Coordinates of C-alpha atoms in Angstrom, one line a residue:
Chain A
M1 CA 19.2 41.1 8.1
I2 CA 15.7 42.1 6.2
D3 CA 13.2 41.9 8.4
N4 CA 9.1 43.1 7.7
S5 CA 6.0 42.5 7.5
L6 CA 5.4 43.7 4.0
I7 CA 8.0 41.2 2.3
P8 CA 5.6 39.2 0.0
I9 CA 5.2 36.0 1.6
P10 CA 5.2 32.9 -1.0
S11 CA 2.8 30.8 0.3
F12 CA 0.4 34.0 1.0
I13 CA 0.5 34.5 -2.7
L14 CA -0.8 31.0 -3.7
L15 CA -3.2 31.4 -1.2
V16 CA -4.6 34.5 -3.0
G17 CA -4.3 32.5 -6.3
A18 CA -6.4 29.9 -4.9
A19 CA -9.2 31.8 -3.9
L20 CA -9.2 33.8 -7.2
T21 CA -8.7 31.0 -9.3
G22 CA -11.9 29.4 -7.5
V23 CA -14.2 32.0 -8.5
L24 CA -12.7 33.1 -12.1
H25 CA -14.7 31.8 -15.4
R26 CA -13.8 28.1 -16.3
R27 CA -11.1 29.1 -19.1
L28 CA -9.0 31.7 -17.1
R29 CA -8.4 29.1 -14.2
P30 CA -5.8 26.8 -15.7
Y31 CA -3.8 30.6 -16.7
S32 CA -4.4 31.6 -13.2
V33 CA -2.7 28.4 -11.3
V34 CA 0.2 29.1 -13.6
A35 CA 0.8 32.7 -13.5
F36 CA 0.1 32.9 -9.6
A37 CA 2.8 29.5 -9.2
A38 CA 5.1 31.3 -11.1
C39 CA 4.9 34.2 -9.2
T40 CA 5.8 32.4 -6.4
L41 CA 8.6 31.0 -8.2
I42 CA 10.3 34.1 -9.0
L43 CA 9.8 35.7 -5.6
A44 CA 11.2 32.1 -4.2
W45 CA 14.3 32.7 -6.3
T46 CA 14.8 36.5 -5.7
L47 CA 14.4 36.9 -2.2
P48 CA 17.5 37.4 -0.6
N49 CA 19.1 35.1 2.3
D50 CA 18.1 35.7 5.5
A51 CA 14.9 38.0 4.8
A52 CA 12.1 37.4 7.8
C53 CA 8.5 38.0 8.4
R54 CA 7.7 38.2 12.0
V55 CA 4.3 38.5 13.4
G56 CA 3.1 38.7 17.1
F57 CA 0.5 35.9 17.8
L58 CA -0.7 35.5 21.4
D59 CA 2.5 35.6 23.8
H60 CA 4.6 34.4 20.8
E61 CA 6.3 36.0 17.8
I62 CA 5.8 34.0 14.6
V63 CA 8.1 33.7 11.8
L64 CA 5.7 33.1 8.9
F65 CA 8.5 33.3 6.2
Q66 CA 12.1 33.1 6.7
T67 CA 14.9 32.3 4.0
D68 CA 18.1 30.6 3.9
Q69 CA 19.7 28.5 1.6
L70 CA 18.0 25.0 2.4
S71 CA 14.5 26.7 2.3
R72 CA 14.9 28.9 -0.7
I73 CA 16.0 25.5 -2.3
F74 CA 13.0 23.3 -1.5
G75 CA 10.7 26.3 -1.8
T76 CA 12.4 26.9 -5.3
I77 CA 11.4 23.4 -6.6
F78 CA 8.2 23.2 -4.8
A79 CA 7.3 26.5 -6.7
F80 CA 8.6 25.2 -10.0
I81 CA 6.7 22.2 -10.1
S82 CA 3.8 24.0 -9.2
V83 CA 3.9 25.7 -12.6
A84 CA 4.9 22.3 -14.4
G85 CA 1.6 20.8 -12.8
G86 CA -0.4 23.7 -13.6
I87 CA 0.6 23.5 -17.3
F88 CA 0.0 19.7 -17.3
G89 CA -3.3 20.2 -15.6
F90 CA -4.4 23.0 -18.4
H91 CA -7.4 20.7 -19.6
V92 CA -8.9 20.6 -15.9
T93 CA -12.1 22.5 -15.9
K94 CA -12.7 22.1 -12.2
G95 CA -12.2 25.2 -10.1
G96 CA -12.2 22.9 -7.3
E97 CA -9.1 21.4 -8.2
H98 CA -7.2 24.2 -9.4
A99 CA -7.8 25.7 -6.5
A100 CA -6.9 22.7 -3.9
A101 CA -3.8 22.6 -6.2
L102 CA -2.5 25.8 -5.4
C103 CA -3.7 25.5 -1.5
Y104 CA -1.4 22.2 -1.3
A105 CA 1.2 24.2 -3.2
A106 CA 0.8 27.2 -0.5
G107 CA 1.0 24.4 2.1
A108 CA 3.9 23.0 0.8
V109 CA 5.8 26.3 0.1
G110 CA 4.4 27.6 3.7
V111 CA 6.3 24.8 5.7
T112 CA 9.6 25.2 4.0
F113 CA 9.6 28.8 4.8
A114 CA 8.1 28.9 8.3
G115 CA 10.7 29.8 10.8
D116 CA 8.7 28.5 14.1
F117 CA 6.5 25.3 15.1
I118 CA 3.0 27.2 14.9
S119 CA 3.0 28.2 11.1
L120 CA 4.8 25.1 10.5
F121 CA 1.9 23.0 12.0
A122 CA -0.8 25.4 10.3
F123 CA 0.7 24.7 7.0
W124 CA 1.5 21.1 7.7
E125 CA -2.8 20.7 8.0
L126 CA -3.5 22.6 5.0
M127 CA -1.2 20.4 2.8
A128 CA -3.3 17.3 4.4
V129 CA -6.5 18.7 3.5
A130 CA -5.8 20.3 0.2
S131 CA -4.4 17.1 -0.8
T132 CA -7.2 15.0 0.3
Y133 CA -9.4 16.8 -2.3
L134 CA -7.1 16.0 -5.1
V135 CA -7.8 12.4 -4.4
W136 CA -11.7 12.9 -4.4
A137 CA -12.1 14.9 -7.4
R138 CA -11.1 11.7 -9.3
N139 CA -15.0 11.1 -8.5
T140 CA -14.7 7.4 -7.9
A141 CA -16.1 5.3 -5.4
E142 CA -12.5 4.0 -4.7
S143 CA -11.0 7.1 -4.7
S144 CA -13.7 8.5 -2.5
R145 CA -12.4 6.2 0.1
A146 CA -9.3 6.2 -0.5
G147 CA -9.4 9.9 0.2
T148 CA -11.2 9.3 3.1
R149 CA -8.7 7.2 4.7
Y150 CA -5.7 9.3 3.7
L151 CA -7.2 12.1 5.2
L152 CA -8.1 10.2 8.5
V153 CA -4.1 9.3 8.4
H154 CA -2.9 12.5 7.9
L155 CA -4.9 13.9 10.5
F156 CA -3.4 11.5 13.1
G157 CA 0.2 12.6 12.0
G158 CA -1.0 16.1 12.3
T159 CA -2.3 15.1 15.9
I160 CA 1.3 13.5 16.8
L161 CA 3.2 16.2 15.5
L162 CA 1.3 18.9 17.5
A163 CA 1.8 17.0 20.6
G164 CA 5.4 16.7 20.4
I165 CA 5.5 20.4 19.5
I166 CA 3.5 21.4 22.3
L167 CA 5.7 19.1 24.7
V168 CA 8.9 20.7 22.9
V169 CA 7.8 24.1 23.4
T170 CA 6.7 23.9 27.1
E171 CA 10.1 22.3 27.8
T172 CA 12.0 24.8 25.9
G173 CA 9.6 27.8 25.8
S174 CA 10.6 28.7 22.3
I175 CA 8.7 28.1 19.2
L176 CA 11.7 28.9 17.1
L177 CA 13.0 25.6 14.4
S178 CA 16.0 24.6 15.5
A179 CA 18.4 21.7 14.7
A180 CA 17.8 18.9 17.7
G181 CA 21.3 17.9 17.9
S182 CA 21.9 15.7 20.4
A183 CA 18.9 16.3 22.5
Q184 CA 16.4 13.7 23.1
G185 CA 13.1 13.6 24.7
S186 CA 9.6 12.3 24.2
G187 CA 8.5 15.5 22.4
L188 CA 11.4 15.2 19.7
W189 CA 10.2 11.7 19.1
L190 CA 6.7 12.6 18.5
I191 CA 7.5 15.1 16.1
L192 CA 10.0 12.8 14.0
G193 CA 6.9 10.1 14.2
G194 CA 4.8 13.0 12.6
V195 CA 7.2 14.2 10.2
A196 CA 7.9 10.4 9.4
L197 CA 4.7 9.6 8.8
N198 CA 4.1 12.5 5.7
A199 CA 8.4 11.4 4.7
A200 CA 6.4 7.8 4.3
I201 CA 8.9 5.7 6.3
P202 CA 7.4 2.2 6.7
P203 CA 5.3 1.2 8.4
L204 CA 3.8 4.8 8.5
H205 CA 4.0 4.8 4.5
A206 CA 0.8 2.9 3.4
W207 CA -1.3 6.2 3.0
L208 CA 0.9 7.3 -0.2
T209 CA 0.5 3.9 -2.3
D210 CA -2.9 3.4 -1.2
A211 CA -4.1 7.1 -2.5
Y212 CA -1.7 8.5 -5.4
P213 CA -2.8 5.8 -7.5
K214 CA -6.3 6.6 -7.1
A215 CA -5.8 10.3 -7.2
T216 CA -7.1 13.0 -10.2
V217 CA -3.9 12.6 -13.1
A218 CA -3.1 16.0 -12.4
G219 CA -3.4 16.1 -8.8
A220 CA -0.9 13.0 -8.8
V221 CA 1.8 15.1 -10.1
F222 CA 1.4 17.8 -7.3
M223 CA 1.1 14.8 -4.7
S224 CA 4.3 13.2 -5.9
A225 CA 6.2 16.1 -5.4
L226 CA 5.1 18.0 -2.4
T227 CA 3.7 15.9 0.9
T228 CA 7.0 13.4 1.3
K229 CA 9.4 16.4 0.2
S230 CA 8.5 18.8 2.6
A231 CA 8.7 16.3 5.2
V232 CA 12.5 15.4 3.9
Y233 CA 13.0 19.3 4.2
V234 CA 11.6 19.3 7.8
L235 CA 13.7 16.4 8.8
A236 CA 16.9 18.2 7.4
R237 CA 16.1 21.2 9.4
L238 CA 15.3 19.5 12.6
F239 CA 17.1 15.8 12.8
P240 CA 20.3 16.0 10.7
G241 CA 22.7 13.3 11.8
W242 CA 19.7 11.4 13.8
E243 CA 21.1 7.8 13.2
I244 CA 18.1 5.8 13.4
L245 CA 17.3 7.7 10.1
V246 CA 20.2 6.0 8.4
I247 CA 18.5 2.6 9.3
L248 CA 15.0 3.9 8.4
G249 CA 16.3 5.2 5.3
T250 CA 18.2 2.4 4.1
I251 CA 14.9 -0.2 5.0
M252 CA 12.7 2.6 3.0
A253 CA 14.7 2.2 -0.3
L254 CA 14.5 -1.1 -0.4
Y255 CA 11.0 -2.0 1.1
G256 CA 9.5 -0.1 -2.3
V257 CA 11.3 -1.9 -4.8
V258 CA 10.1 -5.0 -3.2
Y259 CA 6.7 -4.3 -3.2
A260 CA 7.1 -2.4 -7.0
V261 CA 7.6 -5.9 -8.2
L262 CA 4.2 -6.8 -7.0
A263 CA 2.6 -3.8 -8.1
N264 CA 0.1 -4.0 -11.2
D265 CA -1.0 -0.3 -11.4
I266 CA 1.6 2.0 -12.9
R267 CA 1.1 4.6 -10.6
E268 CA 1.3 2.2 -7.8
I269 CA 4.7 1.1 -9.0
L270 CA 5.8 4.7 -9.1
A271 CA 4.1 5.4 -6.0
Y272 CA 6.4 2.7 -4.4
H273 CA 9.6 4.0 -6.1
I274 CA 8.8 7.6 -4.1
I275 CA 9.2 5.7 -0.8
S276 CA 12.6 4.1 -2.2
Q277 CA 14.0 7.4 -3.1
V278 CA 12.5 9.2 -0.2
G279 CA 15.1 6.3 1.5
Y280 CA 18.3 7.7 -0.1
M281 CA 17.3 11.5 1.3
V282 CA 16.2 9.9 4.7
A283 CA 19.6 8.2 5.0
G284 CA 21.6 11.2 3.8
I285 CA 20.0 13.4 6.6
G286 CA 20.7 10.4 9.2
I287 CA 24.5 10.5 8.2
G288 CA 24.7 14.1 8.7
T289 CA 27.7 14.8 7.1
Q290 CA 28.2 17.8 4.9
L291 CA 28.2 15.7 1.7
A292 CA 25.4 13.8 2.9
L293 CA 23.1 16.3 3.8
N294 CA 24.0 18.1 0.5
G295 CA 23.2 14.8 -1.6
A296 CA 19.9 14.6 0.1
V297 CA 18.9 18.1 -0.7
A298 CA 19.9 17.6 -4.3
H299 CA 18.4 14.1 -4.5
A300 CA 15.2 15.9 -3.3
F301 CA 15.4 18.3 -6.1
S302 CA 16.2 16.0 -9.0
H303 CA 13.7 13.6 -7.4
I304 CA 10.9 16.1 -7.4
L305 CA 11.9 16.9 -11.3
Y306 CA 11.9 13.3 -12.7
K307 CA 9.5 11.8 -10.4
A308 CA 6.5 14.4 -11.6
L309 CA 7.7 13.8 -15.0
L310 CA 7.2 10.1 -14.6
F311 CA 3.7 10.6 -13.0
M312 CA 3.0 12.9 -15.9
G313 CA 4.0 9.8 -18.4
A314 CA 1.6 7.7 -16.4
G315 CA -1.0 10.0 -16.0
V316 CA -1.1 10.8 -19.8
V317 CA -1.7 6.9 -20.2
L318 CA -4.4 6.8 -18.0
F319 CA -6.1 9.9 -19.5
A320 CA -5.7 8.6 -23.0
T321 CA -6.7 5.2 -22.6
G322 CA -8.5 5.1 -19.4
K323 CA -6.9 2.4 -18.2
S324 CA -3.6 2.2 -15.6
K325 CA -3.1 -1.4 -14.7
L326 CA -0.1 -3.2 -16.4
T327 CA -2.5 -6.2 -17.4
E328 CA -4.8 -3.7 -19.5
L329 CA -2.0 -2.2 -21.0
G330 CA 0.6 -2.8 -23.8
G331 CA 1.7 -2.1 -27.3
L332 CA 1.6 1.7 -27.2
A333 CA 4.7 2.3 -28.5
R334 CA 3.4 3.1 -32.1
S335 CA 0.4 5.5 -30.8
M336 CA 2.0 7.0 -27.9
P337 CA 6.1 7.4 -29.0
L338 CA 6.1 11.0 -27.9
T339 CA 4.8 10.4 -24.5
L340 CA 7.1 7.2 -24.4
W341 CA 10.5 9.3 -24.8
L342 CA 9.4 11.9 -22.5
Y343 CA 8.6 9.2 -19.8
M344 CA 11.9 7.7 -20.5
I345 CA 14.0 10.9 -20.0
G346 CA 12.4 10.2 -16.3
A347 CA 12.9 7.1 -16.4
F348 CA 16.7 7.5 -17.0
S349 CA 17.1 10.1 -14.4
I350 CA 15.6 7.9 -11.7
S351 CA 17.9 5.1 -12.7
G352 CA 21.0 7.1 -12.6
F353 CA 21.8 7.2 -15.8
P354 CA 25.4 9.4 -16.6
L355 CA 24.0 12.8 -18.2
F356 CA 20.9 13.1 -16.3
N357 CA 19.7 14.4 -12.9
G358 CA 19.7 11.4 -10.9
F359 CA 23.1 10.3 -11.6
I360 CA 24.6 13.5 -10.1
S361 CA 22.6 13.7 -7.1
K362 CA 21.8 10.0 -5.9
S363 CA 25.5 9.4 -6.2
M364 CA 26.2 12.1 -3.6
V365 CA 24.2 10.3 -1.2
V366 CA 26.0 7.1 -1.9
A367 CA 29.3 8.8 -1.6
A368 CA 28.7 10.3 1.8
A369 CA 27.9 6.3 3.1
G370 CA 31.1 5.2 1.4
E371 CA 33.2 8.4 2.9
S372 CA 31.8 7.8 6.4
H373 CA 32.5 3.8 6.1
L374 CA 29.1 2.7 6.1
D375 CA 29.4 -0.2 4.0
A376 CA 26.6 -2.1 4.1
V377 CA 24.4 1.6 3.8
Y378 CA 26.4 1.6 0.8
L379 CA 25.5 -2.0 -0.9
L380 CA 22.0 -1.5 0.1
L381 CA 21.7 1.8 -1.5
T382 CA 23.2 0.5 -4.9
L383 CA 20.9 -2.6 -4.8
A384 CA 17.9 0.0 -4.4
S385 CA 19.1 1.5 -7.2
V386 CA 19.0 -1.9 -9.6
G387 CA 15.6 -2.3 -8.5
T388 CA 14.6 1.4 -9.5
F389 CA 15.9 1.0 -13.1
L390 CA 14.3 -2.5 -13.3
H391 CA 10.8 -1.1 -12.2
T392 CA 10.7 2.3 -13.1
G393 CA 13.4 1.9 -15.9
L394 CA 12.2 -1.5 -17.8
K395 CA 9.2 -3.2 -16.2
L396 CA 6.9 -0.1 -16.3
P397 CA 7.5 0.7 -19.7
Y398 CA 7.9 -2.5 -21.5
F399 CA 4.4 -3.8 -20.4
T400 CA 3.0 -0.6 -21.2
W401 CA 4.5 0.4 -24.7
Y402 CA 5.6 -2.9 -25.7
S403 CA 4.9 -6.5 -24.7
S404 CA 1.9 -7.9 -26.2
D405 CA -0.4 -5.3 -27.9
A406 CA -3.7 -4.5 -25.6
G407 CA -5.6 -3.3 -28.7
L408 CA -6.0 0.0 -27.3
A409 CA -7.0 3.2 -29.2
P410 CA -5.9 6.1 -27.1
G411 CA -8.1 9.4 -27.3
R412 CA -6.2 12.6 -28.0
V413 CA -3.5 13.9 -25.7
P414 CA -3.9 17.8 -24.8
R415 CA -0.3 19.8 -25.9
T416 CA 0.0 21.2 -22.5
M417 CA 0.4 17.9 -21.2
H418 CA 3.3 16.9 -23.3
G419 CA 4.4 20.5 -23.2
A420 CA 4.6 20.2 -19.3
M421 CA 6.4 16.9 -19.6
A422 CA 9.0 18.3 -22.1
I423 CA 9.7 21.2 -19.8
A424 CA 10.7 18.6 -16.7
A425 CA 12.6 16.4 -19.2
F426 CA 14.3 19.4 -20.3
F427 CA 15.7 20.5 -16.7
C428 CA 16.2 16.6 -16.0
I429 CA 18.6 16.7 -18.7
L430 CA 19.8 20.2 -18.0
F431 CA 20.9 19.4 -14.5
G432 CA 22.7 16.3 -15.5
I433 CA 24.6 17.8 -18.3
A434 CA 25.6 20.5 -16.0
P435 CA 25.6 19.6 -12.4
G436 CA 27.0 22.8 -11.5
L437 CA 23.8 24.5 -11.4
L438 CA 22.6 22.9 -9.0
Y439 CA 25.4 22.1 -6.9
D440 CA 26.2 26.3 -6.4
H441 CA 23.0 26.4 -4.6
L442 CA 23.1 23.4 -1.9
P443 CA 23.5 24.5 1.8
F444 CA 27.1 23.3 2.1
S445 CA 29.9 24.3 -0.3
T446 CA 31.7 20.6 -0.2
P447 CA 33.1 19.9 -3.4
Y448 CA 31.8 17.2 -5.2
E449 CA 32.6 15.4 -9.0
P450 CA 29.9 13.0 -9.7
Y451 CA 31.3 12.3 -13.3
T452 CA 34.7 10.0 -12.5
I453 CA 35.8 7.0 -14.1
P454 CA 35.0 4.7 -11.3
H455 CA 32.0 6.3 -10.6
L456 CA 30.9 5.9 -14.6
T457 CA 32.2 2.2 -15.0
E458 CA 30.5 1.4 -12.1
S459 CA 27.2 2.6 -12.9
V460 CA 27.5 1.2 -16.6
Q461 CA 28.2 -2.1 -15.4
I462 CA 25.0 -1.9 -13.0
L463 CA 22.6 -1.1 -15.6
V464 CA 23.7 -2.9 -18.4
L465 CA 23.9 -6.0 -16.0
T466 CA 20.4 -5.2 -14.5
F467 CA 19.0 -5.0 -17.9
V468 CA 20.5 -8.5 -18.9
A469 CA 18.7 -9.8 -15.8
F470 CA 15.5 -8.4 -16.4
W471 CA 15.3 -9.5 -20.4
M472 CA 15.9 -13.1 -19.1
F473 CA 13.4 -12.9 -16.3
R474 CA 10.9 -10.4 -17.8
G475 CA 8.6 -13.4 -18.5
K476 CA 8.1 -13.3 -14.2
L477 CA 7.3 -9.7 -13.9
A478 CA 4.2 -9.2 -15.9
G479 CA 1.4 -7.5 -13.8
E480 CA -0.9 -9.9 -12.0
S481 CA -4.5 -9.1 -11.2
L482 CA -3.5 -9.4 -7.4
L483 CA -3.1 -6.8 -4.5
A484 CA -0.5 -7.1 -2.2
L485 CA -1.0 -6.6 1.5
D486 CA 0.8 -3.6 2.5
T487 CA 0.7 -2.0 6.1
D488 CA -2.7 -0.3 5.1
W489 CA -4.0 -3.7 6.1
F490 CA -4.1 -2.7 10.0
Y491 CA -6.5 -0.2 9.1
R492 CA -8.7 -1.5 6.3
R493 CA -9.1 -5.3 7.4
S494 CA -8.2 -5.7 10.8
A495 CA -11.7 -5.5 12.1
E496 CA -12.4 -9.1 11.5
P497 CA -9.4 -10.6 12.8
T498 CA -9.8 -8.3 15.9
K499 CA -13.1 -9.5 16.4
R500 CA -12.3 -13.2 16.4
Y501 CA -9.0 -13.4 18.0
I502 CA -9.2 -10.5 20.4
L503 CA -12.7 -9.7 21.0
G504 CA -13.7 -13.6 20.5
T505 CA -11.1 -15.0 23.5
I506 CA -12.8 -12.4 25.4
E507 CA -16.1 -13.1 24.8
A508 CA -15.2 -17.1 25.2
V509 CA -14.2 -16.2 29.0
F510 CA -17.1 -14.3 29.8
D511 CA -19.2 -16.8 28.5
V512 CA -18.2 -19.8 30.3
A513 CA -18.0 -17.4 33.3
E514 CA -21.5 -16.7 32.7
R515 CA -22.7 -19.8 32.3
T516 CA -20.9 -21.1 35.8
A517 CA -22.7 -18.1 37.6
L518 CA -26.2 -18.9 36.1
L519 CA -25.7 -22.9 36.7
V520 CA -24.5 -22.1 40.3
V521 CA -27.5 -19.7 41.0
H522 CA -30.1 -22.0 39.5
R523 CA -28.8 -24.9 41.9
L524 CA -28.8 -22.7 44.8
V525 CA -32.3 -21.5 44.2
T526 CA -33.8 -24.9 43.5
L527 CA -31.5 -26.1 46.5
S528 CA -33.5 -23.3 49.0
A529 CA -36.6 -24.1 47.7
N530 CA -36.5 -27.5 48.9
P531 CA -33.8 -27.9 51.0
V532 CA -35.2 -31.4 52.5
V533 CA -34.1 -32.5 49.0
L534 CA -30.6 -33.3 50.4
V535 CA -31.7 -35.9 52.9
N536 CA -34.7 -37.5 50.7
K537 CA -34.2 -37.9 47.2
S538 CA -37.9 -38.3 46.4
F539 CA -38.9 -35.0 47.3
S540 CA -36.7 -33.4 44.3
G541 CA -38.8 -31.9 41.6
K542 CA -41.7 -31.3 44.0
A543 CA -42.3 -27.8 46.1
F544 CA -41.8 -27.9 49.9
D545 CA -44.6 -28.8 51.8
P546 CA -44.1 -29.0 55.5
N547 CA -47.1 -31.5 55.9
R548 CA -45.1 -34.0 53.9
A549 CA -42.0 -33.2 54.5
R550 CA -42.3 -33.2 58.5
P551 CA -40.8 -36.7 60.1
S552 CA -43.5 -39.2 61.5
L553 CA -43.4 -39.8 65.1
G554 CA -41.5 -43.0 64.6
V555 CA -38.7 -41.1 63.4
A556 CA -38.7 -39.0 66.9
L557 CA -39.1 -42.1 69.1
G558 CA -36.1 -43.5 66.9
L559 CA -33.7 -40.6 67.5
L560 CA -34.6 -40.4 71.3
L561 CA -34.1 -44.0 71.8
L562 CA -30.8 -43.9 70.0
L563 CA -29.6 -41.1 72.1
V564 CA -30.6 -43.2 75.0
V565 CA -28.3 -46.0 74.0
I566 CA -25.5 -43.4 73.2
V567 CA -25.5 -42.2 76.7
V568 CA -25.6 -45.4 78.6
V569 CA -22.6 -46.9 76.0
L570 CA -20.4 -43.6 76.8
N571 CA -21.4 -44.5 80.7
L572 CA -20.4 -47.8 80.3
L573 CA -17.0 -47.3 78.7
H574 CA -16.2 -44.2 80.9
V575 CA -16.7 -45.9 84.1
Chain B
M1 CA 16.4 -6.6 -28.8
N2 CA 18.2 -6.9 -32.1
Q3 CA 21.7 -8.3 -32.4
K4 CA 23.0 -4.4 -32.8
T5 CA 21.9 -3.5 -29.5
W6 CA 23.2 -6.3 -27.7
S7 CA 26.5 -5.5 -29.2
I8 CA 26.7 -2.4 -28.0
L9 CA 26.0 -3.0 -24.5
G10 CA 28.5 -5.8 -24.6
L11 CA 31.1 -3.2 -25.8
L12 CA 29.9 -0.8 -23.2
V13 CA 30.7 -3.6 -20.3
V14 CA 33.8 -4.3 -22.0
V15 CA 34.7 -1.0 -22.0
S16 CA 33.8 -0.3 -18.5
L17 CA 35.8 -3.3 -17.6
V18 CA 38.8 -2.5 -19.0
L19 CA 39.1 0.7 -17.7
E20 CA 38.5 -0.6 -14.4
T21 CA 41.4 -3.0 -14.2
T22 CA 44.0 -0.5 -16.2
L23 CA 43.1 2.7 -14.4
T24 CA 44.3 3.0 -10.8
Y25 CA 42.5 5.2 -8.4
E26 CA 42.1 5.1 -4.8
S27 CA 39.8 2.4 -3.8
D28 CA 37.9 2.8 -0.3
H29 CA 35.8 -0.4 -0.2
W30 CA 37.1 -4.0 0.0
W31 CA 34.9 -5.2 -2.9
D32 CA 36.6 -2.9 -5.1
S33 CA 39.5 -5.3 -5.5
I34 CA 37.1 -8.2 -6.5
P35 CA 37.0 -8.0 -10.6
A36 CA 33.8 -7.2 -12.7
F37 CA 32.2 -6.7 -8.7
Y38 CA 29.4 -4.2 -10.4
S39 CA 28.7 -6.5 -13.3
L40 CA 28.1 -9.1 -10.9
F41 CA 26.0 -6.9 -8.3
G42 CA 23.7 -5.7 -11.2
F43 CA 23.0 -9.2 -12.5
I44 CA 22.5 -10.9 -9.4
G45 CA 20.9 -7.8 -7.5
C46 CA 18.4 -7.7 -10.0
T47 CA 17.8 -11.6 -9.8
A48 CA 17.6 -11.8 -6.3
I49 CA 15.2 -8.7 -6.4
I50 CA 12.8 -10.4 -8.9
L51 CA 12.7 -13.8 -7.2
I52 CA 12.8 -12.8 -3.8
S53 CA 9.9 -10.3 -3.9
K54 CA 7.8 -12.4 -6.1
W55 CA 8.4 -15.6 -3.8
L56 CA 7.4 -13.3 -0.8
G57 CA 4.2 -12.2 -2.7
K58 CA 3.1 -15.9 -3.4
V59 CA 4.0 -16.6 0.2
L60 CA 2.6 -13.8 2.5
L61 CA 1.4 -10.6 0.4
Q62 CA -0.6 -11.3 -2.6
R63 CA -4.3 -11.2 -2.1
R64 CA -7.4 -11.2 -4.7
E65 CA -8.0 -7.8 -5.8
D66 CA -11.3 -7.5 -4.3
Y67 CA -9.8 -8.4 -0.7
Y68 CA -10.9 -5.2 0.7
D69 CA -14.1 -5.0 -0.9

């Protein structure tokens, strides 16, 4: 084991890069982003397994950095996508956006290589704060509000995570990360909750589809790759084989599909499909067999490549036309053919077309479900992949590039944008054609062969018939200028109903109680002011006057006489 | 969508169906004995996703775009 503090730490390189990029001349900034991301990529790739960097901190020894097969593959793809994202964002002039992107990448890479809970948490929060800036930097009223919501939700998730970490560390006495196995406890469940929020597991997912469509064009590319997949990494590190993840993952895979039918914004459709795709990874981690874990990791790797490519494609459309809603787009095939074809490579990949990288990774998770005799999971995940092709591969491109011509005149697109797309597209195809290049670096050496006749016939039939159904029902799929309620409703619109149903009821009860109390008091006051009213109604409403209220002499004599009569009668009866 | 494209797609399905029925391989699942299962699954699944999601949108989820403003 190599163990010294002099090893350059990948996340620190990115942080230095962020600081430097912020102060560099405007024209040098994009080069700096790409250069520092590339250095990190080389480092993540070349560091030996089992390298570590430990630092003393309070009573603990912090493992800022530690490599194994799992962390290396995630660290590599995070650094790679930062290079591609940096090239894609070459046109960006704002130093803040460049610096935030690098800080964000530093957070994700830092989480990946962290060996203990304290450094993991620090990098976790860095990711939340830096990525918020990428939403705010869009500089619209909508993105400013969405960014604030995004930050608040992530700080809430971070707090849950921290609470869980404190409980676990107190219980076990160790801050080192290790798989939970069959251990249980409230601390672990809290950690799972905090990580599930970043992994966008419903109902904790709404921050993603709320913020990603409103982020900057280049920022969304980083966001599509880093937050959810770093959470997937932590799930794979801490919770492999937790059965609840199988159920949650399968629900996720279908949840995103349903909402993607209703979404109108192209980046919102893609965002819902992040949730759907992460569902496969979460389910794979839950299944927990070697094949399933390999599948989850391979799918995260593939997913980052094609999802970044898809977000780049949607970003180019937004950049060139200023529009991102299906209802405002259409007929761009003639003016933006290159963007269309590069986008379609991403779409074929995510849909699991043979020869593209989705085919060789998604099928591992599905096959693992079959191998573990989880028939329902197998079929539901296959159904989700029907939905993936339907939206990302058919609905979105059809209504953006074909359908009725919206008469848009797209502006010029920087070559670097298409260049970054081409790089991502190249790797989507490369790993599709030569899956061994990826399989060789997975955590386990379980053999898997994606190109078998049954798998190919299955995929061809599903894809072609999905297309046929799309073609028949395409009229139903056109975008609508409506929004679909999701769980962000609870923090965006719950004030009014909460007031009406909860506070309203309590208020009504208090109101009745208050009015009754006041009435009683009022009656008592009137009564004590003039108790004579009780016997003589003619006194009501008048103030008490002893002279008027005093009974006449006749009354006294009458009472005396009555008393005498009573005594006499009683005597007569008794004797 | 011209006739040529449809013919290619049709041919692909036919070839996959022929391969599926002629080649015997170890089957793990009960549905592998249903002929053209994945064709039916793709078509029915896709239709169901569209119709059910649209229905959910209509009855429960969809609101005007300025709902949150």
